[in-house]
Each structure stands twice: as C-alpha cells, then as structure tokens.
Amino acid sequence: MSVAVKRAEKTIAVSEIFGPTIQGEGALIGKPTVFVRTGGCDYRCQRCDTLYAVLPEYKGDWKPMSATEIFAEIQRLSKQTPILVTLSGGNPAMQPLEALIDLGHEAGYTFTIETQGSIAQPWFAKLDYLTLSPKAPGMGNPWPTNWERLDRCLQYARQGEKQPAICLKIVIFDEVDYAYAKELAARYPEVPLYLQVGNHTPPHVSNTIDTAGLLERLDWLIQRVTEDRWYTVTVLPQLHVLLWGNKRGV
Amino acid sequence: MSVAVKRAEKTIAVSEIFGPTIQGEGALIGKPTVFVRTGGCDYRCQRCDTLYAVLPEYKGDWKPMSATEIFAEIQRLSKQTPILVTLSGGNPAMQPLEALIDLGHEAGYTFTIETQGSIAQPWFAKLDYLTLSPKAPGMGNPWPTNWERLDRCLQYARQGEKQPAICLKIVIFDEVDYAYAKELAARYPEVPLYLQVGNHTPPHVSNTIDTAGLLERLDWLIQRVTEDRWYTVTVLPQLHVLLWGNKRGV
C-alpha cells in the first residue's frame, strides 16, 4: 500500500457535511461553499454555536470517514463541479485532513479552514485559505490564548511553495474582546483582521436569534472602530445567522 | 500655474462627503471608508437609491469643490489618518477626479470607485480598486448596456503600471436580472463578479425598508446560484440597508 493510499484511509471524525451554501462570515463572505464539519475540539467555549461538534456526549453522532469517502460526498453535493470546501469544526486541525486536500486539489476544488490556532499542522501550507480565529474572552473559553501555538500555525502555513491567503478573525461581544482584538492586531500587523459580531443567543441558549440585537451590536462595533481610527480592520456580521438563525445544515 | 495645480482646481460637483463608516456592499464589504458622492448621472434608473445625486432638480444641493477642498474634508473626517476613500455617485466617472486621487495617494489614502461603466476615464488606472456595476433590466435604466464602453473602462483601468483590483457587481431583483448577470459572467470570465440583492423599497418609494423581504430575496439568490452550480460568483446583501435602512450619510 502506498503512502498516499494509507493517508487517504485514515479516519476523520465527521459531524456533518452540507451545502452548497454560502460562507456567511469572514474573508470569504458570500462565496459558494460546501462545509465539512469535523467532530471534536480542544476548546470549551461557553458561547460556542456548534456544541454538537465539540462535546464528547455527541461523539455517537460523528461518523468516522476516510478522505476518499468525504470527497465522494463533497462531489455528490457539488454535482461534480469544483467548489470551495470549508473545513470547520469543532477544531478541524485535530483531524488528518491532508489527504482530503490533495484529493480535492487534483479535481480542481479549493480548501479553506477555520480553526482557533491552538493546533498547528504542516499541511496548513497546502490550503488555499487559512482563517485563524483565536478566542477572545467573551467566547467563554476557559484557557487563555497560547501565542506560541498561534505563531506556529502561521509559521507552518507559510513554509510551502504555495502559501494560503491567511487572515485572523475575532468574535466580539464586548469591550474586553475589543481590547483583545487590538492586542492581536498589534502582534500580527501584516495579517488582515476581521471582526465579527458574536451571536449572543447560540442554539443552546435559544431557538430563535435576536436579529435587531445583532444589528445593533454591529452598528456599535462599526462606530467603535471608526471612532478609534482603526481603518485597517474589516467589520462583518454572520450572514447565515441573519438569514437562517440557529438552523443547522445551511 | 503648473498642470497639477490647474487640475486640482477643476471643480467637482459634490452631493455629499460622509464617514468614516463601513462599505456596505461588494468586494470591500465591511472595510472602513469615507464616501465622496458626486452629483450628476448619465443614467436614470427607476430603482436608484440616490436620486438626490442624480436628478437635475437637486443640482442646487451639489457643491462645486476643488480636489484640494474635497481632500481637506476627507482628512478632517478621517482625523488625518489614511483610509479607503469610496468615490460614488451619481456617476463619479463624469467628474475630473484624477487630482483628488493623486493628492490622497501622496498622503497614504487609497481609492475605490463605484461606476456603471458607461464612461471610461484614463485615470481609472490610478485607482486602487474599481467596481463596475452595469445595470441589469430590473434597475429600470431605460438604456441597454453599451458593451463597447464597458470594455473601454476595463481597458483604461488596465493600462497603467499599477492596476486597480477590478470587479463587477450586479444588482439582482428577478430572473431577468439573473440572466443578465450570467451573460456578463460569460463576457468577462476573468473578472470577479458580485451579485447583490436590490433594495425594492428605495427612499423615493418608502421611508422604511423591508428587512424580512430583503433577507428572503438573499436566500432565493443563494439557492439560485447554488442550484445552478455557479460557484465562482459571490452573493451579498447591502449591509448598510440592513443596518440603517434608507437613512442618508451612513
């Protein structure tokens, strides 16, 4: 058995595969994409909006799949037409995703990952896009950011021939989160930074979202950055939350 | 008097200068920016959302300003900190904006223009970003697209040393507009295309917007492109409309 075949047979814990839909947030906002959400996470954020892909009690819902099986499902959903694949979680950096990226690239698909930057993988260098979203205090992650690990994510991503387009994304709930985002911007001035209004009523808190409240928070955040003359940042909502609330699979 | 000084003294018809706020649409969605809205337009779109910068009866509200005066106001609003300047209208391509771009660039400001692509200017090549938004039938523009002129806009933008990042943007109200967008994509396959949900209740129709209706139309448009396997396009709302409705100056 060749090394490539062996890699493709490594199992990946998959919470859900869905789409095509659009990416609702960040640098690729509005782009058609298929999501692969892996199961398992090294974080425990109180305001997590996908606990079903994080907590061990949902483990029974996660399906172990090979890269070949996952890519077959992506091809079925995209009707064999190359599309952007978004690797999300949980923390997708916990999974052996290199073989999936290789398989997809051969067929013209592109790949982006959304990860908190706590686990660095050499295959980050193979991605087309990399979004690192370390968690500000408002997300309620009990562990502080490990800056060395975040540095390593950037370092690994930059060590290939073809480098992914890298950005940072911070979910903002309040002034403390805002201060954290400023710290991040000072630390990585060369990396584009996206600020995102957090959903204060995630699925485990409420079935419905507070649309007016989310837009008010967005308005506040825009005023906050412009008053601060912070003109190099980008401020965005989560479009999928405005469109579909806390519904899964869109 | 030098040529540069003469150019800086040419008067520009200005409807409004406001900001900093964020760009609410297109490729630069979410980016902090100051808007310079010029007065006057060669189009008459029934669904235009800025008729006060288009119709001759508002001419009395437009202030003739020099590039130097406009840039002083941009600097005041941005508190002397370089920011992205969005040139909009009306049709800003009707105005002599080259001197303003030169002045701004010297101070570290960047420039983007939003124009329908009916008038080409050699100074397009000096811009940092160029958004061409030809009008689909649903906008109610009585004249069909002049493709030669649109070609010329692209040609002029591409003839400098530094080329602006170019994109196309189409406002979509219905299936006819969607078909127009497909035609455009086939004509310019190398230019990134943004589809935008149109505001069906612009200021001259209603004081309030129909948020639920706008989100429904966005949902429809996302389904339309994904069912069509049109994965190279980007689908976005107008954030400023969702945030601030038909309010001016934001």
Short mmCIF file of C-alpha atoms in Angstrom, two decimals:
data_model
loop_
_atom_site.label_atom_id
_atom_site.label_comp_id
_atom_site.label_asym_id
_atom_site.label_seq_id
_atom_site.Cartn_x
_atom_site.Cartn_y
_atom_site.Cartn_z
CA MET A 1 0.00 0.00 0.00
CA SER A 2 1.42 3.39 -1.00
CA VAL A 3 1.84 6.22 1.50
CA ALA A 4 -0.87 8.26 -0.32
CA VAL A 5 -3.41 5.44 -0.13
CA LYS A 6 -2.62 4.86 3.54
CA ARG A 7 -3.19 8.55 4.27
CA ALA A 8 -6.49 8.56 2.39
CA GLU A 9 -7.70 5.72 4.60
CA LYS A 10 -7.01 7.43 7.90
CA THR A 11 -10.35 8.08 9.52
CA ILE A 12 -11.64 11.56 10.12
CA ALA A 13 -14.41 12.26 12.67
CA VAL A 14 -17.17 14.00 10.72
CA SER A 15 -20.05 15.80 12.40
CA GLU A 16 -21.74 16.95 9.18
CA ILE A 17 -21.14 17.66 5.50
CA PHE A 18 -23.56 20.12 3.90
CA GLY A 19 -24.04 22.59 1.09
CA PRO A 20 -23.60 24.09 -1.34
CA THR A 21 -24.50 27.21 0.59
CA ILE A 22 -22.55 30.44 1.01
CA GLN A 23 -19.83 31.19 3.51
CA GLY A 24 -21.61 33.54 5.91
CA GLU A 25 -18.60 35.21 7.53
CA GLY A 26 -15.02 36.38 7.25
CA ALA A 27 -12.79 36.98 4.27
CA LEU A 28 -14.77 34.62 2.00
CA ILE A 29 -18.20 36.00 2.92
CA GLY A 30 -20.74 35.36 0.18
CA LYS A 31 -18.70 32.66 -1.62
CA PRO A 32 -20.49 29.40 -2.50
CA THR A 33 -19.02 26.54 -0.50
CA VAL A 34 -19.53 23.03 0.85
CA PHE A 35 -18.87 22.67 4.59
CA VAL A 36 -17.12 19.71 6.17
CA ARG A 37 -17.59 19.98 9.92
CA THR A 38 -15.34 17.69 11.90
CA GLY A 39 -16.16 16.42 15.38
CA GLY A 40 -14.00 17.10 18.43
CA CYS A 41 -12.44 20.21 19.92
CA ASP A 42 -9.67 21.09 22.35
CA TYR A 43 -11.65 24.17 23.49
CA ARG A 44 -14.81 24.55 25.53
CA CYS A 45 -16.29 27.95 24.72
CA GLN A 46 -19.44 28.82 26.61
CA ARG A 47 -20.78 30.73 23.62
CA CYS A 48 -19.89 28.05 21.05
CA ASP A 49 -22.56 27.82 18.36
CA THR A 50 -21.73 24.23 17.35
CA LEU A 51 -21.53 22.29 20.61
CA TYR A 52 -22.80 19.21 18.75
CA ALA A 53 -19.37 19.12 17.05
CA VAL A 54 -17.46 19.76 20.27
CA LEU A 55 -18.79 17.91 23.31
CA PRO A 56 -17.93 14.20 23.85
CA GLU A 57 -21.60 13.37 24.54
CA TYR A 58 -22.27 13.93 20.82
CA LYS A 59 -19.47 11.57 19.78
CA GLY A 60 -22.01 8.94 18.76
CA ASP A 61 -23.27 11.34 16.07
CA TRP A 62 -19.83 11.73 14.50
CA LYS A 63 -19.11 9.39 11.62
CA PRO A 64 -15.57 8.11 11.07
CA MET A 65 -14.89 8.62 7.36
CA SER A 66 -11.89 8.27 5.07
CA ALA A 67 -10.72 11.17 2.91
CA THR A 68 -12.00 9.25 -0.13
CA GLU A 69 -15.47 8.90 1.40
CA ILE A 70 -15.61 12.57 2.40
CA PHE A 71 -14.52 13.71 -1.02
CA ALA A 72 -17.12 11.48 -2.70
CA GLU A 73 -19.80 13.21 -0.60
CA ILE A 74 -18.41 16.67 -1.48
CA GLN A 75 -18.51 15.72 -5.17
CA ARG A 76 -22.08 14.44 -4.87
CA LEU A 77 -23.27 17.67 -3.15
CA SER A 78 -21.42 19.95 -5.60
CA LYS A 79 -22.62 17.84 -8.55
CA GLN A 80 -19.04 17.13 -9.62
CA THR A 81 -18.33 20.84 -10.13
CA PRO A 82 -15.27 22.25 -8.32
CA ILE A 83 -16.19 24.47 -5.39
CA LEU A 84 -14.58 25.97 -2.31
CA VAL A 85 -14.59 23.46 0.57
CA THR A 86 -14.71 24.93 4.08
CA LEU A 87 -13.14 22.75 6.76
CA SER A 88 -14.68 23.67 10.08
CA GLY A 89 -15.43 22.11 13.44
CA GLY A 90 -15.04 21.67 16.31
CA ASN A 91 -11.37 22.13 15.65
CA PRO A 92 -10.60 20.65 12.23
CA ALA A 93 -6.86 20.94 12.93
CA MET A 94 -7.24 17.86 15.17
CA GLN A 95 -8.01 15.71 12.11
CA PRO A 96 -5.73 14.21 9.43
CA LEU A 97 -7.07 16.31 6.52
CA GLU A 98 -4.04 16.39 4.22
CA ALA A 99 -5.21 13.51 2.01
CA LEU A 100 -8.62 15.18 1.53
CA ILE A 101 -6.95 18.43 0.42
CA ASP A 102 -4.72 16.50 -2.02
CA LEU A 103 -7.68 14.58 -3.46
CA GLY A 104 -9.74 17.76 -3.87
CA HIS A 105 -6.93 19.75 -5.45
CA GLU A 106 -6.45 17.07 -8.09
CA ALA A 107 -10.07 17.64 -9.13
CA GLY A 108 -9.88 21.46 -9.04
CA TYR A 109 -11.52 22.02 -5.65
CA THR A 110 -10.13 24.66 -3.27
CA PHE A 111 -9.87 24.49 0.51
CA THR A 112 -10.19 26.85 3.43
CA ILE A 113 -10.02 26.02 7.12
CA GLU A 114 -11.49 27.75 10.16
CA THR A 115 -9.52 26.98 13.30
CA GLN A 116 -8.74 28.70 16.58
CA GLY A 117 -4.99 28.35 16.06
CA SER A 118 -4.29 26.10 19.04
CA ILE A 119 -3.02 23.17 16.94
CA ALA A 120 -0.59 23.68 14.04
CA GLN A 121 -0.39 21.19 11.19
CA PRO A 122 2.28 21.05 8.46
CA TRP A 123 -0.50 20.58 5.87
CA PHE A 124 -1.76 24.15 6.58
CA ALA A 125 0.75 25.09 3.84
CA LYS A 126 -1.35 23.16 1.31
CA LEU A 127 -4.55 25.13 1.97
CA ASP A 128 -5.81 27.86 -0.35
CA TYR A 129 -7.06 29.95 2.57
CA LEU A 130 -6.45 29.80 6.31
CA THR A 131 -8.61 31.59 8.86
CA LEU A 132 -7.21 31.66 12.38
CA SER A 133 -9.81 32.68 14.93
CA PRO A 134 -8.31 32.74 18.41
CA LYS A 135 -10.99 33.18 21.03
CA ALA A 136 -11.42 36.49 22.83
CA PRO A 137 -12.52 36.29 26.49
CA GLY A 138 -16.20 36.88 25.60
CA MET A 139 -16.44 33.49 23.90
CA GLY A 140 -16.02 31.98 27.35
CA ASN A 141 -13.07 29.75 26.53
CA PRO A 142 -11.50 28.82 29.89
CA TRP A 143 -7.93 28.77 28.51
CA PRO A 144 -6.00 31.90 27.58
CA THR A 145 -4.51 32.13 24.07
CA ASN A 146 -1.27 30.22 23.67
CA TRP A 147 0.62 32.69 21.49
CA GLU A 148 3.43 30.28 20.69
CA ARG A 149 0.97 27.85 19.17
CA LEU A 150 -0.71 30.59 17.16
CA ASP A 151 2.72 31.69 15.90
CA ARG A 152 3.40 28.11 14.88
CA CYS A 153 0.17 27.96 12.84
CA LEU A 154 1.33 30.96 10.84
CA GLN A 155 4.82 29.55 10.50
CA TYR A 156 3.57 26.17 9.21
CA ALA A 157 1.17 27.85 6.78
CA ARG A 158 3.97 29.94 5.32
CA GLN A 159 6.52 27.20 4.78
CA GLY A 160 5.24 25.72 1.50
CA GLU A 161 5.83 26.83 -2.09
CA LYS A 162 2.24 27.97 -2.48
CA GLN A 163 1.11 29.89 0.58
CA PRO A 164 -2.52 30.11 1.64
CA ALA A 165 -4.14 33.53 1.95
CA ILE A 166 -4.11 33.95 5.73
CA CYS A 167 -6.44 36.04 7.89
CA LEU A 168 -7.36 36.43 11.52
CA LYS A 169 -10.94 36.60 12.76
CA ILE A 170 -12.16 37.62 16.20
CA VAL A 171 -15.68 37.30 17.53
CA ILE A 172 -16.55 40.41 19.55
CA PHE A 173 -19.13 40.59 22.31
CA ASP A 174 -17.85 43.50 24.38
CA GLU A 175 -15.05 45.97 25.21
CA VAL A 176 -12.82 43.25 26.67
CA ASP A 177 -12.99 41.34 23.38
CA TYR A 178 -12.32 44.56 21.51
CA ALA A 179 -9.16 45.15 23.56
CA TYR A 180 -8.09 41.56 22.82
CA ALA A 181 -8.57 42.20 19.08
CA LYS A 182 -6.36 45.29 19.32
CA GLU A 183 -3.67 43.25 21.03
CA LEU A 184 -3.88 40.68 18.23
CA ALA A 185 -3.63 43.38 15.55
CA ALA A 186 -0.51 44.78 17.24
CA ARG A 187 1.01 41.31 17.35
CA TYR A 188 0.31 40.42 13.71
CA PRO A 189 0.18 43.77 11.86
CA GLU A 190 0.78 42.09 8.50
CA VAL A 191 -2.23 39.72 8.69
CA PRO A 192 -5.68 41.02 7.62
CA LEU A 193 -8.02 41.04 10.62
CA TYR A 194 -11.80 40.53 10.57
CA LEU A 195 -14.03 41.49 13.48
CA GLN A 196 -17.27 39.61 13.76
CA VAL A 197 -20.31 40.31 15.86
CA GLY A 198 -20.96 37.30 18.11
CA ASN A 199 -24.31 35.56 18.30
CA HIS A 200 -25.44 36.20 21.90
CA THR A 201 -28.24 33.63 21.59
CA PRO A 202 -26.50 30.49 20.25
CA PRO A 203 -28.52 27.25 19.82
CA HIS A 204 -28.09 26.00 23.41
CA VAL A 205 -29.37 29.34 24.76
CA SER A 206 -32.33 29.98 22.47
CA ASN A 207 -34.11 28.55 19.43
CA THR A 208 -34.51 31.98 17.92
CA ILE A 209 -31.96 34.68 17.27
CA ASP A 210 -32.22 38.36 18.19
CA THR A 211 -31.87 39.98 14.74
CA ALA A 212 -32.39 43.56 15.96
CA GLY A 213 -29.87 43.00 18.76
CA LEU A 214 -27.29 41.57 16.35
CA LEU A 215 -27.64 44.57 14.01
CA GLU A 216 -27.37 46.96 16.98
CA ARG A 217 -24.15 45.25 18.05
CA LEU A 218 -22.83 45.52 14.51
CA ASP A 219 -23.67 49.23 14.50
CA TRP A 220 -21.83 49.63 17.81
CA LEU A 221 -18.76 47.78 16.53
CA ILE A 222 -18.61 49.92 13.37
CA GLN A 223 -18.79 53.09 15.49
CA ARG A 224 -16.19 51.68 17.86
CA VAL A 225 -13.57 51.04 15.14
CA THR A 226 -14.20 54.26 13.23
CA GLU A 227 -14.04 56.43 16.37
CA ASP A 228 -10.80 54.65 17.11
CA ARG A 229 -9.50 55.41 13.61
CA TRP A 230 -8.92 51.70 13.18
CA TYR A 231 -9.27 51.72 9.41
CA THR A 232 -7.28 48.60 8.54
CA VAL A 233 -9.75 46.17 10.07
CA THR A 234 -12.89 44.67 8.46
CA VAL A 235 -16.19 44.50 10.38
CA LEU A 236 -18.77 41.91 9.37
CA PRO A 237 -21.88 40.12 10.66
CA GLN A 238 -22.58 36.41 10.32
CA LEU A 239 -24.86 36.39 7.27
CA HIS A 240 -26.01 32.80 7.86
CA VAL A 241 -27.28 33.77 11.32
CA LEU A 242 -29.23 36.75 9.91
CA LEU A 243 -30.61 34.52 7.14
CA TRP A 244 -31.29 31.23 8.85
CA GLY A 245 -30.98 31.85 12.59
CA ASN A 246 -29.71 28.86 14.56
CA LYS A 247 -30.75 26.33 11.92
CA ARG A 248 -28.23 23.57 11.21
CA GLY A 249 -27.01 22.42 7.80
CA VAL A 250 -27.17 25.77 5.97
CA MET B 1 0.40 77.75 -12.86
CA SER B 2 1.55 74.12 -13.12
CA VAL B 3 -0.58 71.42 -14.74
CA ALA B 4 -1.00 69.68 -11.37
CA VAL B 5 -2.27 72.84 -9.66
CA LYS B 6 -4.65 73.54 -12.54
CA ARG B 7 -6.07 70.04 -12.28
CA ALA B 8 -6.52 70.36 -8.53
CA GLU B 9 -8.60 73.49 -9.11
CA LYS B 10 -11.04 71.94 -11.55
CA THR B 11 -14.40 71.86 -9.84
CA ILE B 12 -16.12 68.65 -8.95
CA ALA B 13 -19.88 68.51 -8.26
CA VAL B 14 -20.24 67.05 -4.78
CA SER B 15 -23.54 65.79 -3.41
CA GLU B 16 -22.17 64.65 -0.03
CA ILE B 17 -19.00 63.61 1.79
CA PHE B 18 -19.53 61.42 4.83
CA GLY B 19 -17.92 58.86 7.09
CA PRO B 20 -15.97 57.14 8.33
CA THR B 21 -18.45 54.30 8.09
CA ILE B 22 -18.08 50.87 6.51
CA GLN B 23 -18.51 49.93 2.88
CA GLY B 24 -21.79 48.03 2.97
CA GLU B 25 -21.51 46.06 -0.26
CA GLY B 26 -19.30 44.39 -2.86
CA ALA B 27 -15.69 43.30 -2.75
CA LEU B 28 -14.77 45.74 0.04
CA ILE B 29 -17.74 44.91 2.29
CA GLY B 30 -17.00 45.73 5.91
CA LYS B 31 -13.99 47.98 5.24
CA PRO B 32 -13.91 51.38 6.96
CA THR B 33 -14.23 54.14 4.38
CA VAL B 34 -15.11 57.77 3.73
CA PHE B 35 -17.63 58.30 0.91
CA VAL B 36 -17.40 61.09 -1.64
CA ARG B 37 -20.69 61.13 -3.53
CA THR B 38 -20.58 63.24 -6.69
CA GLY B 39 -23.65 64.84 -8.26
CA GLY B 40 -24.84 64.07 -11.78
CA CYS B 41 -25.53 60.89 -13.71
CA ASP B 42 -25.92 59.81 -17.33
CA TYR B 43 -28.43 57.11 -16.25
CA ARG B 44 -32.00 57.32 -14.97
CA CYS B 45 -32.68 54.11 -13.07
CA GLN B 46 -36.21 53.80 -11.68
CA ARG B 47 -34.90 51.88 -8.68
CA CYS B 48 -31.98 54.24 -7.99
CA ASP B 49 -31.41 54.65 -4.24
CA THR B 50 -29.62 58.02 -4.53
CA LEU B 51 -31.81 60.13 -6.82
CA TYR B 52 -30.66 63.23 -4.89
CA ALA B 53 -27.26 62.72 -6.56
CA VAL B 54 -28.75 62.05 -9.99
CA LEU B 55 -31.70 64.27 -10.94
CA PRO B 56 -31.10 67.85 -12.19
CA GLU B 57 -33.72 69.23 -9.77
CA TYR B 58 -31.27 68.52 -6.94
CA LYS B 59 -28.44 70.38 -8.68
CA GLY B 60 -28.79 73.27 -6.22
CA ASP B 61 -27.75 70.90 -3.43
CA TRP B 62 -24.50 69.93 -5.15
CA LYS B 63 -21.47 71.92 -4.10
CA PRO B 64 -18.74 72.68 -6.66
CA MET B 65 -15.49 71.81 -4.90
CA SER B 66 -11.83 71.57 -5.89
CA ALA B 67 -9.81 68.40 -5.30
CA THR B 68 -7.93 70.28 -2.57
CA GLU B 69 -11.17 71.22 -0.78
CA ILE B 70 -12.54 67.68 -1.03
CA PHE B 71 -9.33 66.16 0.28
CA ALA B 72 -9.26 68.61 3.20
CA GLU B 73 -12.76 67.42 4.16
CA ILE B 74 -11.72 63.74 3.84
CA GLN B 75 -8.75 64.44 6.11
CA ARG B 76 -10.94 66.22 8.65
CA LEU B 77 -13.44 63.33 8.75
CA SER B 78 -10.72 60.65 8.95
CA LYS B 79 -8.81 62.69 11.55
CA GLN B 80 -5.71 62.81 9.33
CA THR B 81 -5.42 59.02 9.33
CA PRO B 82 -5.21 57.33 5.91
CA ILE B 83 -8.37 55.47 5.00
CA LEU B 84 -10.05 53.97 1.95
CA VAL B 85 -11.99 56.65 0.02
CA THR B 86 -15.04 55.46 -1.93
CA LEU B 87 -15.92 57.58 -4.95
CA SER B 88 -19.59 57.10 -5.71
CA GLY B 89 -22.48 58.99 -7.26
CA GLY B 90 -24.45 59.56 -9.39
CA ASN B 91 -21.79 58.55 -11.82
CA PRO B 92 -18.42 59.68 -10.43
CA ALA B 93 -16.77 58.92 -13.80
CA MET B 94 -18.36 62.16 -15.08
CA GLN B 95 -16.10 64.18 -12.75
CA PRO B 96 -12.41 65.17 -13.00
CA LEU B 97 -11.20 63.08 -10.04
CA GLU B 98 -7.58 62.43 -11.02
CA ALA B 99 -6.14 65.26 -8.92
CA LEU B 100 -8.03 64.07 -5.84
CA ILE B 101 -6.60 60.56 -6.27
CA ASP B 102 -3.08 61.98 -6.65
CA LEU B 103 -3.45 64.19 -3.57
CA GLY B 104 -4.79 61.31 -1.49
CA HIS B 105 -2.15 58.84 -2.61
CA GLU B 106 0.60 61.23 -1.56
CA ALA B 107 -0.83 61.11 1.98
CA GLY B 108 -1.32 57.33 2.05
CA TYR B 109 -5.05 57.22 1.31
CA THR B 110 -6.45 54.58 -1.07
CA PHE B 111 -9.27 54.98 -3.60
CA THR B 112 -12.09 52.89 -4.97
CA ILE B 113 -14.78 53.95 -7.42
CA GLU B 114 -18.29 52.63 -8.00
CA THR B 115 -19.49 53.35 -11.51
CA GLN B 116 -21.86 51.76 -14.02
CA GLY B 117 -19.16 51.57 -16.69
CA SER B 118 -20.78 53.89 -19.20
CA ILE B 119 -17.95 56.46 -19.13
CA ALA B 120 -14.27 55.43 -19.24
CA GLN B 121 -11.57 57.67 -17.82
CA PRO B 122 -7.80 57.24 -18.28
CA TRP B 123 -7.36 57.89 -14.54
CA PHE B 124 -9.15 54.61 -13.73
CA ALA B 125 -5.62 53.16 -13.98
CA LYS B 126 -4.61 55.17 -10.91
CA LEU B 127 -7.31 53.72 -8.65
CA ASP B 128 -6.62 51.03 -6.06
CA TYR B 129 -9.97 49.32 -6.70
CA LEU B 130 -12.53 49.66 -9.48
CA THR B 131 -16.09 48.35 -9.21
CA LEU B 132 -18.03 48.35 -12.46
CA SER B 133 -21.75 47.88 -11.88
CA PRO B 134 -23.61 47.85 -15.20
CA LYS B 135 -27.35 47.95 -14.65
CA ALA B 136 -29.48 44.86 -15.19
CA PRO B 137 -33.01 45.46 -16.56
CA GLY B 138 -34.60 45.32 -13.08
CA MET B 139 -32.92 48.60 -12.08
CA GLY B 140 -35.19 50.28 -14.62
CA ASN B 141 -32.46 52.02 -16.60
CA PRO B 142 -34.04 52.95 -19.94
CA TRP B 143 -30.83 52.40 -21.94
CA PRO B 144 -29.35 48.97 -22.67
CA THR B 145 -25.71 48.31 -21.68
CA ASN B 146 -23.20 49.73 -24.12
CA TRP B 147 -20.69 46.88 -24.12
CA GLU B 148 -18.05 48.82 -26.03
CA ARG B 149 -17.98 51.46 -23.31
CA LEU B 150 -17.78 48.84 -20.59
CA ASP B 151 -14.88 47.20 -22.46
CA ARG B 152 -13.18 50.58 -22.60
CA CYS B 153 -13.47 51.04 -18.83
CA LEU B 154 -11.61 47.75 -18.31
CA GLN B 155 -9.06 48.65 -20.97
CA TYR B 156 -8.33 52.06 -19.40
CA ALA B 157 -8.08 50.59 -15.91
CA ARG B 158 -5.54 48.04 -17.11
CA GLN B 159 -3.20 50.34 -18.96
CA GLY B 160 -1.19 51.76 -16.06
CA GLU B 161 1.85 50.33 -14.26
CA LYS B 162 -0.15 49.69 -11.12
CA GLN B 163 -3.50 48.16 -11.95
CA PRO B 164 -6.54 48.51 -9.72
CA ALA B 165 -8.22 45.37 -8.41
CA ILE B 166 -11.25 45.20 -10.70
CA CYS B 167 -14.62 43.60 -10.03
CA LEU B 168 -18.11 43.59 -11.49
CA LYS B 169 -21.25 43.99 -9.40
CA ILE B 170 -24.84 43.38 -10.47
CA VAL B 171 -27.96 44.27 -8.52
CA ILE B 172 -30.49 41.47 -8.85
CA PHE B 173 -34.25 41.84 -8.50
CA ASP B 174 -35.52 38.92 -10.58
CA GLU B 175 -34.84 36.16 -13.10
CA VAL B 176 -34.28 38.63 -15.95
CA ASP B 177 -31.52 40.31 -13.94
CA TYR B 178 -30.09 36.92 -13.12
CA ALA B 179 -29.90 36.04 -16.84
CA TYR B 180 -28.17 39.40 -17.45
CA ALA B 181 -25.60 38.57 -14.76
CA LYS B 182 -24.89 35.22 -16.43
CA GLU B 183 -24.34 36.99 -19.76
CA LEU B 184 -21.92 39.36 -18.05
CA ALA B 185 -20.01 36.48 -16.43
CA ALA B 186 -19.67 34.78 -19.82
CA ARG B 187 -18.37 38.02 -21.34
CA TYR B 188 -15.79 38.74 -18.61
CA PRO B 189 -14.87 35.33 -17.15
CA GLU B 190 -11.63 36.68 -15.68
CA VAL B 191 -13.26 39.44 -13.58
CA PRO B 192 -14.65 38.55 -10.12
CA LEU B 193 -18.43 39.06 -10.11
CA TYR B 194 -20.57 40.07 -7.12
CA LEU B 195 -24.34 39.63 -7.08
CA GLN B 196 -26.23 41.95 -4.80
CA VAL B 197 -29.82 41.84 -3.64
CA GLY B 198 -31.57 45.04 -4.72
CA ASN B 199 -33.49 47.25 -2.31
CA HIS B 200 -37.08 47.01 -3.57
CA THR B 201 -38.17 49.92 -1.36
CA PRO B 202 -35.64 52.70 -2.11
CA PRO B 203 -36.07 56.15 -0.48
CA HIS B 204 -38.48 57.57 -3.10
CA VAL B 205 -40.77 54.54 -2.68
CA SER B 206 -40.81 54.15 1.10
CA ASN B 207 -39.28 55.60 4.25
CA THR B 208 -38.79 52.17 5.72
CA ILE B 209 -37.13 49.10 4.30
CA ASP B 210 -38.50 45.55 4.19
CA THR B 211 -35.81 43.66 6.12
CA ALA B 212 -37.57 40.30 6.04
CA GLY B 213 -38.20 40.71 2.30
CA LEU B 214 -34.55 41.58 1.66
CA LEU B 215 -33.34 38.51 3.56
CA GLU B 216 -35.86 36.32 1.68
CA ARG B 217 -34.54 37.63 -1.62
CA LEU B 218 -30.96 36.94 -0.47
CA ASP B 219 -31.98 33.39 0.44
CA TRP B 220 -33.57 32.97 -3.02
CA LEU B 221 -30.44 34.28 -4.76
CA ILE B 222 -28.17 31.93 -2.81
CA GLN B 223 -30.38 28.98 -3.75
CA ARG B 224 -30.50 30.16 -7.36
CA VAL B 225 -26.70 30.25 -7.80
CA THR B 226 -26.01 27.02 -5.91
CA GLU B 227 -28.70 25.06 -7.81
CA ASP B 228 -27.10 26.42 -10.95
CA ARG B 229 -23.65 25.25 -9.79
CA TRP B 230 -22.43 28.83 -10.22
CA TYR B 231 -19.69 28.59 -7.64
CA THR B 232 -17.38 31.35 -8.89
CA VAL B 233 -19.74 34.20 -8.04
CA THR B 234 -20.14 35.99 -4.68
CA VAL B 235 -23.60 36.74 -3.26
CA LEU B 236 -24.00 39.59 -0.78
CA PRO B 237 -26.62 41.88 0.77
CA GLN B 238 -26.26 45.62 1.26
CA LEU B 239 -25.20 45.76 4.92
CA HIS B 240 -25.87 49.49 5.22
CA VAL B 241 -29.50 48.95 4.18
CA LEU B 242 -29.96 46.19 6.77
CA LEU B 243 -28.29 48.39 9.39
CA TRP B 244 -29.61 51.84 8.66
CA GLY B 245 -32.45 51.44 6.15
CA ASN B 246 -32.85 54.35 3.76
CA LYS B 247 -31.02 56.82 6.02
CA ARG B 248 -28.56 59.14 4.29
CA GLY B 249 -24.98 59.88 5.35
CA VAL B 250 -24.10 56.47 6.79
#
